[in-house]
């Protein structure tokens, strides 16, 4: 086999239909578009969602809520996660290596879910008031 001998499988390729090329072709004159009207003209067709002048569905329904663009840069870590992690000093890099937060995360906050008994020093990581109290009660600190 050589590059100049390779051919596509028989039947896999077919010629593009050439419309409007005379009566003998079977699709001459109107070229399969019927007679007159907007859909028969070149460049003539309605836009997506157009309902003939009636107020379209996407404009009839109320607008609701929004999705924060900064949400993907924020992450939460629970007290139970810190307990399982087993590190004495915890920062963003430690959490990223452990897979507890995503690589794009810029802001991390510890939330009060679960319990912690280990002494942990947090640096560059925020915490809720209840989580902060629980960490300090276990002998931990914030830098």
Coordinates of C-alpha atoms in Angstrom, one line a residue:
X1 CA 0.0 0.0 0.0
X2 CA 1.2 3.5 -0.9
X3 CA -0.2 6.9 -0.3
X4 CA -0.9 7.5 -3.9
X5 CA -3.0 4.3 -4.2
X6 CA -5.3 4.9 -1.2
X7 CA -9.0 5.4 -2.2
X8 CA -12.1 5.9 -0.1
X9 CA -14.5 2.9 0.3
X10 CA -16.8 2.5 -2.7
X11 CA -20.1 4.3 -2.0
X12 CA -18.8 6.4 0.8
X13 CA -18.3 9.5 -1.4
X14 CA -20.8 10.9 -3.8
X15 CA -21.0 14.0 -6.0
X16 CA -22.7 17.2 -4.6
X17 CA -26.2 17.8 -6.0
X18 CA -26.0 20.6 -8.7
X19 CA -29.4 22.2 -8.7
X20 CA -30.8 24.6 -11.4
X21 CA -28.8 23.1 -14.3
X22 CA -31.6 22.5 -16.8
X23 CA -34.7 20.3 -17.2
X24 CA -32.7 17.1 -17.9
X25 CA -31.1 17.1 -14.5
X26 CA -34.5 16.6 -12.8
X27 CA -33.9 19.6 -10.5
X28 CA -33.8 22.5 -12.9
X29 CA -35.9 25.6 -13.1
X30 CA -37.0 26.1 -9.5
X31 CA -34.2 23.9 -8.2
X32 CA -36.4 22.0 -5.7
X33 CA -37.6 25.2 -3.9
X34 CA -41.2 25.2 -5.2
X35 CA -42.8 28.4 -6.6
X36 CA -42.4 31.9 -5.3
X37 CA -42.5 32.9 -1.7
X38 CA -39.9 33.9 0.9
X39 CA -38.3 30.4 1.1
X40 CA -37.7 30.3 -2.6
X41 CA -35.6 33.5 -2.6
X42 CA -31.9 33.5 -2.0
X43 CA -31.0 34.9 1.4
X44 CA -34.7 34.9 2.3
X45 CA -35.7 33.1 5.5
X46 CA -36.8 34.0 9.0
X47 CA -34.5 34.0 12.0
X48 CA -34.4 31.3 14.6
X49 CA -37.2 31.6 17.0
X50 CA -39.3 33.9 14.7
X51 CA -43.0 33.2 15.2
X52 CA -44.5 35.3 12.3
X53 CA -44.6 38.5 14.3
X54 CA -46.2 37.0 17.4
X55 CA -44.2 37.7 20.5
X56 CA -41.6 34.9 20.6
X57 CA -41.5 32.4 23.5
X58 CA -38.1 33.6 24.8
X59 CA -39.5 37.1 25.2
X60 CA -42.8 36.0 26.7
X61 CA -41.2 34.2 29.6
X62 CA -39.9 36.1 32.6
X63 CA -36.2 36.6 33.2
X64 CA -35.0 34.9 36.3
X65 CA -31.8 34.7 38.3
X66 CA -28.2 34.9 37.2
X67 CA -25.0 32.7 37.3
X68 CA -22.0 34.3 39.0
X69 CA -18.9 34.3 36.8
X70 CA -16.6 34.3 39.8
X71 CA -18.1 31.1 41.2
X72 CA -15.6 28.9 39.5
X73 CA -12.8 30.6 41.4
X74 CA -14.3 30.0 44.8
X75 CA -14.2 26.8 46.8
X76 CA -15.3 25.4 50.1
X77 CA -13.5 22.8 52.3
X78 CA -15.2 21.2 55.3
X79 CA -13.7 20.5 58.7
X80 CA -14.1 16.7 58.0
X81 CA -11.9 17.2 54.9
X82 CA -9.2 18.9 57.0
X83 CA -9.4 16.0 59.5
X84 CA -8.9 13.4 56.7
X85 CA -6.1 15.5 55.0
X86 CA -3.8 14.9 57.9
X87 CA -1.5 17.9 57.3
X88 CA -0.3 20.1 60.1
X89 CA 0.0 23.2 57.9
X90 CA -2.7 23.8 55.3
X91 CA -2.6 26.3 52.5
X92 CA -4.0 26.6 48.9
X93 CA -1.2 24.5 47.4
X94 CA -1.7 21.7 49.9
X95 CA -5.4 21.6 49.1
X96 CA -4.8 21.6 45.4
X97 CA -2.3 18.7 45.6
X98 CA -4.8 16.8 47.7
X99 CA -7.5 17.3 45.1
X100 CA -9.9 19.0 47.6
X101 CA -10.1 22.2 45.4
X102 CA -9.8 22.8 41.7
X103 CA -6.7 24.1 40.0
X104 CA -8.4 27.4 39.0
X105 CA -9.5 28.2 42.6
X106 CA -8.4 31.5 44.0
X107 CA -10.5 31.8 47.2
X108 CA -11.0 29.0 49.7
X109 CA -13.2 29.0 52.8
X110 CA -13.4 26.4 55.5
X111 CA -17.0 25.6 56.5
X112 CA -18.3 24.0 59.7
X113 CA -19.4 20.6 58.5
X114 CA -18.1 17.6 60.4
X115 CA -15.7 17.8 63.3
X116 CA -12.0 18.3 63.7
X117 CA -9.8 17.0 66.5
X118 CA -6.3 17.7 65.0
X119 CA -4.2 20.8 65.5
X120 CA -4.1 22.6 62.1
X121 CA -2.4 25.8 61.1
X122 CA -4.2 27.5 58.2
X123 CA -2.5 30.1 56.0
X124 CA -4.2 32.0 53.1
X125 CA -7.4 30.2 53.7
X126 CA -10.6 31.8 55.2
X127 CA -13.1 30.3 57.5
X128 CA -16.7 30.9 58.7
X129 CA -17.1 32.0 62.3
X130 CA -18.2 28.6 63.5
X131 CA -15.4 26.8 61.7
X132 CA -12.9 29.2 63.1
X133 CA -14.1 28.6 66.6
X134 CA -14.0 24.8 66.1
X135 CA -10.4 24.9 64.7
X136 CA -9.2 27.1 67.6
X137 CA -10.9 24.8 70.1
X138 CA -8.9 21.9 68.6
X139 CA -5.7 23.9 69.1
X140 CA -5.4 25.2 65.5
X141 CA -4.5 28.7 64.4
X142 CA -4.7 31.1 61.4
X143 CA -1.8 32.9 59.7

